[in-house]
Amino acid sequence: MDKSVEYFRKILAIPRPSGKEEKVADFLCDFASRNHFECYRDTHNNVIIKKNNNSRKTIILQGHIDMVCIAEKGVYKNFDAEGIDWVLEGDYIHAQKTSLGADNGVGVAVILSLLEENNARFPNIEAVFTVQEETTMLGANTVNYSKLSGNTLLSLDGDREGVIEVSSAGFCSVKINKKLKKINPKEKLNIFSIEISGLTGGHSGDDIDKGRLSANKLLGLMLKEIEPQGIISIYGGEKSNSIPVMAICDFVTTKTVGEISSICSKYRKLEEENKNHPNIVFTKIEDGNWNIYDESNISAFLSEFGQGVLFANGDGFPIVSQNLGMVRFKNGEVEFTISLRSSDKHLEKLCLEKLKEFSKGYKFDYVLEYSNPFFSYNKNSVLRPKLIKAYKSLYGIPARERNIHAGLEGGVFAKNISDIDICVIGADIYDMHSTKERVRVSSIHRVYGWVFKTLKDFAR
């Protein structure tokens, strides 16, 4: 019986930001205990649940239990302690002014429902639930692979029904920072605050080629024209793996109200897909006891940063991209968090070196925090043709293959399990990593049926 949507609603009630997955790990272990399944939990809260179906074949089903936590401007949400407030409208579930976490709560829910099937001839199932996929991929990197015997992996971390993701990008996280000097301008300066909001945003891999505006990049272009004599504060973006939808900066300048207004008007005319325009508001701030810091090339760095696709193949598919996800300023130090995605090791190395040189050219410090691998297309896959055939048998059209530019845990699994056969599928999830995230309920049920039939075919 398909309980996928029921389990998804239970998962929505559990707080699960990256790095704080203990409560959802408790939920999974309780599930295993109730069903008398073999269960392993490590110190990072990765959970492995095994079900012996007395088959000669074994399959790994995989999903991640963390989520990207984002709220709309002015909305306070304690993601560490509260579940998601969700709404069902027609065939869609969405959250109320926050991200939903269908990525990857839906996949986890489908796996739990399949584990409860007792009357189907399935292969033995090794269900792996990992942590911190949305940040460091610590989970996939610390899984106890000695507990796994299968070398066929079906991940439920996809976002389009009827699509089989057959390769992924690697993911590198870079921190760039600099300690700024306090200054005491001698001339009388105007103090302004500029705030950018209302952008579409989205996933920094899947949506990076859609031409969506980055609030951080936009702020840099505006500041370059304004030429501030110093900054008071700057803040932009929500997550390193999301295209920034907001940014704000307080600064001092010789520019007048009229000049700032003219610059803001110019950038309000920029257009995203669906004819969306940025919302840009400026405010003149009264004089006060402000700490003012040397602008130190911040506007130049932001405006010249190569946001978006750096290399693409002949069909326009991204091979390497970069996203300046976050700008933070605290105690006089500015920090940029950048994600670089790649499915080509040589180009990845080249682009990281260029980013390092670019940073040092503006006298910023550069640190490569971590790097996770990609996985490549497996022309000898046994699982992929079974998925294609099963979908056509059920729904009248064959599933289609897709290379993706997102960083998936499959790359880490491929590094740890030799000759692994990896496919990634999922339900229809739209605008992941944003407050517009939503999932199609009927698609969840169809994906459950798709995996159900595939598992039966795989076990034969």
PDB file of C-alpha atoms in Angstrom, residues 23-220:
ATOM      1  CA  LYS A  23      15.099  14.248  15.237  1.00  0.00           C
ATOM      2  CA  VAL A  24      14.431  12.820  11.796  1.00  0.00           C
ATOM      3  CA  ALA A  25      17.082  10.143  12.474  1.00  0.00           C
ATOM      4  CA  ASP A  26      15.111   9.262  15.641  1.00  0.00           C
ATOM      5  CA  PHE A  27      11.991   8.967  13.485  1.00  0.00           C
ATOM      6  CA  LEU A  28      13.735   6.584  11.055  1.00  0.00           C
ATOM      7  CA  CYS A  29      15.117   4.398  13.837  1.00  0.00           C
ATOM      8  CA  ASP A  30      11.680   4.193  15.455  1.00  0.00           C
ATOM      9  CA  PHE A  31      10.259   3.178  12.073  1.00  0.00           C
ATOM     10  CA  ALA A  32      12.857   0.405  11.757  1.00  0.00           C
ATOM     11  CA  SER A  33      12.206  -0.796  15.294  1.00  0.00           C
ATOM     12  CA  ARG A  34       8.438  -0.989  14.781  1.00  0.00           C
ATOM     13  CA  ASN A  35       8.921  -3.031  11.626  1.00  0.00           C
ATOM     14  CA  HIS A  36      11.701  -5.219  13.072  1.00  0.00           C
ATOM     15  CA  PHE A  37      14.208  -4.137  10.426  1.00  0.00           C
ATOM     16  CA  GLU A  38      17.967  -4.223  10.851  1.00  0.00           C
ATOM     17  CA  CYS A  39      19.085  -0.645  11.553  1.00  0.00           C
ATOM     18  CA  TYR A  40      22.388   1.204  11.924  1.00  0.00           C
ATOM     19  CA  ARG A  41      22.872   4.813  13.028  1.00  0.00           C
ATOM     20  CA  ASP A  42      26.226   6.549  13.212  1.00  0.00           C
ATOM     21  CA  THR A  43      27.425   9.553  15.186  1.00  0.00           C
ATOM     22  CA  HIS A  44      26.570  11.911  12.302  1.00  0.00           C
ATOM     23  CA  ASN A  45      22.940  10.615  12.222  1.00  0.00           C
ATOM     24  CA  ASN A  46      23.264   8.717   8.957  1.00  0.00           C
ATOM     25  CA  VAL A  47      20.810   5.821   9.119  1.00  0.00           C
ATOM     26  CA  ILE A  48      20.946   2.499   7.247  1.00  0.00           C
ATOM     27  CA  ILE A  49      17.832   0.273   7.318  1.00  0.00           C
ATOM     28  CA  LYS A  50      18.032  -3.221   5.861  1.00  0.00           C
ATOM     29  CA  LYS A  51      15.161  -5.452   4.817  1.00  0.00           C
ATOM     30  CA  ASN A  52      15.840  -9.046   3.815  1.00  0.00           C
ATOM     31  CA  ASN A  53      13.316 -10.082   1.157  1.00  0.00           C
ATOM     32  CA  ASN A  54      14.967 -13.505   0.665  1.00  0.00           C
ATOM     33  CA  SER A  55      16.141 -12.495  -2.786  1.00  0.00           C
ATOM     34  CA  ARG A  56      19.345 -13.312  -4.629  1.00  0.00           C
ATOM     35  CA  LYS A  57      19.622  -9.629  -5.540  1.00  0.00           C
ATOM     36  CA  THR A  58      20.156  -6.508  -3.454  1.00  0.00           C
ATOM     37  CA  ILE A  59      19.440  -2.878  -4.244  1.00  0.00           C
ATOM     38  CA  ILE A  60      20.427   0.284  -2.389  1.00  0.00           C
ATOM     39  CA  LEU A  61      17.651   2.881  -2.084  1.00  0.00           C
ATOM     40  CA  GLN A  62      18.967   6.262  -1.027  1.00  0.00           C
ATOM     41  CA  GLY A  63      17.762   9.681   0.079  1.00  0.00           C
ATOM     42  CA  HIS A  64      19.005  12.544   2.241  1.00  0.00           C
ATOM     43  CA  ILE A  65      17.170  13.673   5.356  1.00  0.00           C
ATOM     44  CA  ASP A  66      18.231  17.329   5.575  1.00  0.00           C
ATOM     45  CA  MET A  67      16.654  20.284   3.799  1.00  0.00           C
ATOM     46  CA  VAL A  68      17.430  23.825   2.696  1.00  0.00           C
ATOM     47  CA  CYS A  69      15.747  26.209   5.161  1.00  0.00           C
ATOM     48  CA  ILE A  70      14.689  29.577   3.727  1.00  0.00           C
ATOM     49  CA  ALA A  71      11.933  31.984   4.817  1.00  0.00           C
ATOM     50  CA  GLU A  72      10.484  35.014   3.086  1.00  0.00           C
ATOM     51  CA  LYS A  73      11.599  38.450   4.182  1.00  0.00           C
ATOM     52  CA  GLY A  74       9.966  39.406   7.466  1.00  0.00           C
ATOM     53  CA  VAL A  75       8.973  35.831   8.296  1.00  0.00           C
ATOM     54  CA  TYR A  76      10.557  34.352  11.409  1.00  0.00           C
ATOM     55  CA  LYS A  77      10.827  30.580  11.418  1.00  0.00           C
ATOM     56  CA  ASN A  78      12.835  28.561  13.939  1.00  0.00           C
ATOM     57  CA  PHE A  79      13.830  25.731  11.612  1.00  0.00           C
ATOM     58  CA  ASP A  80      15.873  24.117  14.394  1.00  0.00           C
ATOM     59  CA  ALA A  81      12.786  23.504  16.524  1.00  0.00           C
ATOM     60  CA  GLU A  82       9.738  23.737  14.251  1.00  0.00           C
ATOM     61  CA  GLY A  83       8.376  21.604  11.435  1.00  0.00           C
ATOM     62  CA  ILE A  84       7.108  23.041   8.163  1.00  0.00           C
ATOM     63  CA  ASP A  85       3.677  24.669   7.933  1.00  0.00           C
ATOM     64  CA  TRP A  86       2.295  23.282   4.695  1.00  0.00           C
ATOM     65  CA  VAL A  87      -0.777  23.746   2.525  1.00  0.00           C
ATOM     66  CA  LEU A  88      -2.469  21.452   0.006  1.00  0.00           C
ATOM     67  CA  GLU A  89      -3.790  23.402  -2.970  1.00  0.00           C
ATOM     68  CA  GLY A  90      -5.233  21.274  -5.723  1.00  0.00           C
ATOM     69  CA  ASP A  91      -2.569  18.737  -6.662  1.00  0.00           C
ATOM     70  CA  TYR A  92       0.284  20.575  -4.942  1.00  0.00           C
ATOM     71  CA  ILE A  93       1.759  20.751  -1.471  1.00  0.00           C
ATOM     72  CA  HIS A  94       3.670  23.920  -0.667  1.00  0.00           C
ATOM     73  CA  ALA A  95       4.878  25.626   2.486  1.00  0.00           C
ATOM     74  CA  GLN A  96       3.613  28.866   3.978  1.00  0.00           C
ATOM     75  CA  LYS A  97       6.296  31.463   3.171  1.00  0.00           C
ATOM     76  CA  THR A  98       9.211  29.058   3.671  1.00  0.00           C
ATOM     77  CA  SER A  99      10.980  26.364   1.707  1.00  0.00           C
ATOM     78  CA  LEU A 100       9.151  23.025   1.795  1.00  0.00           C
ATOM     79  CA  GLY A 101      11.846  20.358   1.967  1.00  0.00           C
ATOM     80  CA  ALA A 102      10.267  18.126  -0.667  1.00  0.00           C
ATOM     81  CA  ASP A 103      13.914  17.895  -1.650  1.00  0.00           C
ATOM     82  CA  ASN A 104      14.460  15.234  -0.334  1.00  0.00           C
ATOM     83  CA  GLY A 105      11.625  14.537   2.094  1.00  0.00           C
ATOM     84  CA  VAL A 106       9.522  13.057  -0.692  1.00  0.00           C
ATOM     85  CA  GLY A 107      12.242  10.581  -1.655  1.00  0.00           C
ATOM     86  CA  VAL A 108      12.683   9.487   1.963  1.00  0.00           C
ATOM     87  CA  ALA A 109       8.908   9.029   2.284  1.00  0.00           C
ATOM     88  CA  VAL A 110       8.715   6.857  -0.850  1.00  0.00           C
ATOM     89  CA  ILE A 111      11.513   4.629   0.463  1.00  0.00           C
ATOM     90  CA  LEU A 112       9.774   4.168   3.829  1.00  0.00           C
ATOM     91  CA  SER A 113       6.545   3.198   2.099  1.00  0.00           C
ATOM     92  CA  LEU A 114       8.369   0.650  -0.085  1.00  0.00           C
ATOM     93  CA  LEU A 115      10.083  -0.846   2.961  1.00  0.00           C
ATOM     94  CA  GLU A 116       6.653  -1.579   4.435  1.00  0.00           C
ATOM     95  CA  GLU A 117       5.565  -3.610   1.404  1.00  0.00           C
ATOM     96  CA  ASN A 118       5.269  -7.243   2.488  1.00  0.00           C
ATOM     97  CA  ASN A 119       3.449  -8.860  -0.426  1.00  0.00           C
ATOM     98  CA  ALA A 120       5.748  -7.876  -3.275  1.00  0.00           C
ATOM     99  CA  ARG A 121       8.670  -9.881  -4.575  1.00  0.00           C
ATOM    100  CA  PHE A 122      11.336  -7.280  -4.111  1.00  0.00           C
ATOM    101  CA  PRO A 123      15.120  -7.595  -3.979  1.00  0.00           C
ATOM    102  CA  ASN A 124      16.766  -7.229  -0.607  1.00  0.00           C
ATOM    103  CA  ILE A 125      16.702  -3.523   0.255  1.00  0.00           C
ATOM    104  CA  GLU A 126      19.480  -1.503   1.847  1.00  0.00           C
ATOM    105  CA  ALA A 127      17.956   1.924   2.536  1.00  0.00           C
ATOM    106  CA  VAL A 128      20.565   4.627   3.165  1.00  0.00           C
ATOM    107  CA  PHE A 129      19.493   7.962   4.636  1.00  0.00           C
ATOM    108  CA  THR A 130      22.257  10.564   4.685  1.00  0.00           C
ATOM    109  CA  VAL A 131      22.783  13.941   6.366  1.00  0.00           C
ATOM    110  CA  GLN A 132      24.094  17.321   5.205  1.00  0.00           C
ATOM    111  CA  GLU A 133      23.605  16.718   1.495  1.00  0.00           C
ATOM    112  CA  GLU A 134      22.578  20.337   1.097  1.00  0.00           C
ATOM    113  CA  THR A 135      25.786  21.667   2.661  1.00  0.00           C
ATOM    114  CA  THR A 136      28.944  19.569   2.981  1.00  0.00           C
ATOM    115  CA  MET A 137      27.829  16.064   1.913  1.00  0.00           C
ATOM    116  CA  LEU A 138      29.286  14.910   5.200  1.00  0.00           C
ATOM    117  CA  GLY A 139      26.706  12.138   5.318  1.00  0.00           C
ATOM    118  CA  ALA A 140      27.626  10.427   2.072  1.00  0.00           C
ATOM    119  CA  ASN A 141      31.310  10.837   2.897  1.00  0.00           C
ATOM    120  CA  THR A 142      30.974   9.189   6.319  1.00  0.00           C
ATOM    121  CA  VAL A 143      28.525   6.356   5.599  1.00  0.00           C
ATOM    122  CA  ASN A 144      29.826   2.995   6.822  1.00  0.00           C
ATOM    123  CA  TYR A 145      30.062   1.403   3.380  1.00  0.00           C
ATOM    124  CA  SER A 146      31.114  -1.923   4.925  1.00  0.00           C
ATOM    125  CA  LYS A 147      27.461  -2.302   5.984  1.00  0.00           C
ATOM    126  CA  LEU A 148      26.377  -2.353   2.331  1.00  0.00           C
ATOM    127  CA  SER A 149      26.560  -5.358   0.030  1.00  0.00           C
ATOM    128  CA  GLY A 150      24.696  -3.986  -3.001  1.00  0.00           C
ATOM    129  CA  ASN A 151      26.333  -2.250  -5.947  1.00  0.00           C
ATOM    130  CA  THR A 152      23.126  -0.998  -7.598  1.00  0.00           C
ATOM    131  CA  LEU A 153      21.936   2.377  -6.294  1.00  0.00           C
ATOM    132  CA  LEU A 154      18.553   3.944  -6.932  1.00  0.00           C
ATOM    133  CA  SER A 155      18.495   7.415  -5.416  1.00  0.00           C
ATOM    134  CA  LEU A 156      15.127   9.123  -4.905  1.00  0.00           C
ATOM    135  CA  ASP A 157      16.700  12.604  -4.937  1.00  0.00           C
ATOM    136  CA  GLY A 158      15.447  13.629  -8.383  1.00  0.00           C
ATOM    137  CA  ASP A 159      13.009  16.441  -9.121  1.00  0.00           C
ATOM    138  CA  ARG A 160      11.212  15.495 -12.352  1.00  0.00           C
ATOM    139  CA  GLU A 161       8.908  12.530 -12.772  1.00  0.00           C
ATOM    140  CA  GLY A 162       9.699  10.302 -15.738  1.00  0.00           C
ATOM    141  CA  VAL A 163      13.313  11.500 -15.833  1.00  0.00           C
ATOM    142  CA  ILE A 164      16.316   9.360 -14.923  1.00  0.00           C
ATOM    143  CA  GLU A 165      19.330  11.388 -13.881  1.00  0.00           C
ATOM    144  CA  VAL A 166      22.313   9.467 -15.212  1.00  0.00           C
ATOM    145  CA  SER A 167      25.243  11.727 -14.336  1.00  0.00           C
ATOM    146  CA  SER A 168      25.909  14.580 -11.934  1.00  0.00           C
ATOM    147  CA  ALA A 169      28.230  17.488 -11.268  1.00  0.00           C
ATOM    148  CA  GLY A 170      30.812  17.704  -8.526  1.00  0.00           C
ATOM    149  CA  PHE A 171      30.550  20.470  -5.930  1.00  0.00           C
ATOM    150  CA  CYS A 172      33.273  22.685  -4.489  1.00  0.00           C
ATOM    151  CA  SER A 173      32.734  25.176  -1.671  1.00  0.00           C
ATOM    152  CA  VAL A 174      35.032  28.202  -1.504  1.00  0.00           C
ATOM    153  CA  LYS A 175      35.311  30.860   1.211  1.00  0.00           C
ATOM    154  CA  ILE A 176      36.810  34.238   0.330  1.00  0.00           C
ATOM    155  CA  ASN A 177      37.318  36.823   3.051  1.00  0.00           C
ATOM    156  CA  LYS A 178      39.137  39.940   4.141  1.00  0.00           C
ATOM    157  CA  LYS A 179      39.502  41.982   7.314  1.00  0.00           C
ATOM    158  CA  LEU A 180      38.550  45.587   6.555  1.00  0.00           C
ATOM    159  CA  LYS A 181      40.060  48.700   8.107  1.00  0.00           C
ATOM    160  CA  LYS A 182      37.993  51.278   9.965  1.00  0.00           C
ATOM    161  CA  ILE A 183      38.114  54.704   8.373  1.00  0.00           C
ATOM    162  CA  ASN A 184      37.137  58.196   9.473  1.00  0.00           C
ATOM    163  CA  PRO A 185      36.145  60.156   6.365  1.00  0.00           C
ATOM    164  CA  LYS A 186      37.109  63.823   6.630  1.00  0.00           C
ATOM    165  CA  GLU A 187      34.443  65.117   4.260  1.00  0.00           C
ATOM    166  CA  LYS A 188      30.729  65.234   4.933  1.00  0.00           C
ATOM    167  CA  LEU A 189      29.117  62.142   3.365  1.00  0.00           C
ATOM    168  CA  ASN A 190      25.579  60.945   2.824  1.00  0.00           C
ATOM    169  CA  ILE A 191      24.545  57.622   4.346  1.00  0.00           C
ATOM    170  CA  PHE A 192      22.274  55.309   2.357  1.00  0.00           C
ATOM    171  CA  SER A 193      20.860  51.814   2.595  1.00  0.00           C
ATOM    172  CA  ILE A 194      20.016  49.864  -0.544  1.00  0.00           C
ATOM    173  CA  GLU A 195      17.934  46.682  -0.358  1.00  0.00           C
ATOM    174  CA  ILE A 196      17.317  44.274  -3.223  1.00  0.00           C
ATOM    175  CA  SER A 197      14.541  41.657  -2.982  1.00  0.00           C
ATOM    176  CA  GLY A 198      11.829  39.893  -4.977  1.00  0.00           C
ATOM    177  CA  LEU A 199      14.082  37.895  -7.294  1.00  0.00           C
ATOM    178  CA  THR A 200      13.207  34.388  -8.461  1.00  0.00           C
ATOM    179  CA  GLY A 201      16.266  32.610  -7.049  1.00  0.00           C
ATOM    180  CA  GLY A 202      16.396  28.837  -7.283  1.00  0.00           C
ATOM    181  CA  HIS A 203      18.860  25.958  -7.243  1.00  0.00           C
ATOM    182  CA  SER A 204      22.421  27.012  -8.030  1.00  0.00           C
ATOM    183  CA  GLY A 205      22.898  23.924 -10.204  1.00  0.00           C
ATOM    184  CA  ASP A 206      19.578  23.121 -11.876  1.00  0.00           C
ATOM    185  CA  ASP A 207      18.649  26.780 -12.421  1.00  0.00           C
ATOM    186  CA  ILE A 208      22.065  28.336 -13.046  1.00  0.00           C
ATOM    187  CA  ASP A 209      21.590  28.360 -16.832  1.00  0.00           C
ATOM    188  CA  LYS A 210      18.182  30.069 -16.750  1.00  0.00           C
ATOM    189  CA  GLY A 211      19.562  33.596 -16.629  1.00  0.00           C
ATOM    190  CA  ARG A 212      18.073  34.403 -13.244  1.00  0.00           C
ATOM    191  CA  LEU A 213      19.424  37.511 -11.555  1.00  0.00           C
ATOM    192  CA  SER A 214      21.680  37.208  -8.526  1.00  0.00           C
ATOM    193  CA  ALA A 215      20.997  39.784  -5.812  1.00  0.00           C
ATOM    194  CA  ASN A 216      24.674  39.735  -4.800  1.00  0.00           C
ATOM    195  CA  LYS A 217      25.872  40.376  -8.339  1.00  0.00           C
ATOM    196  CA  LEU A 218      23.228  43.068  -8.821  1.00  0.00           C
ATOM    197  CA  LEU A 219      24.301  44.790  -5.606  1.00  0.00           C
ATOM    198  CA  GLY A 220      27.921  44.759  -6.806  1.00  0.00           C
TER     199      GLY A 220
END
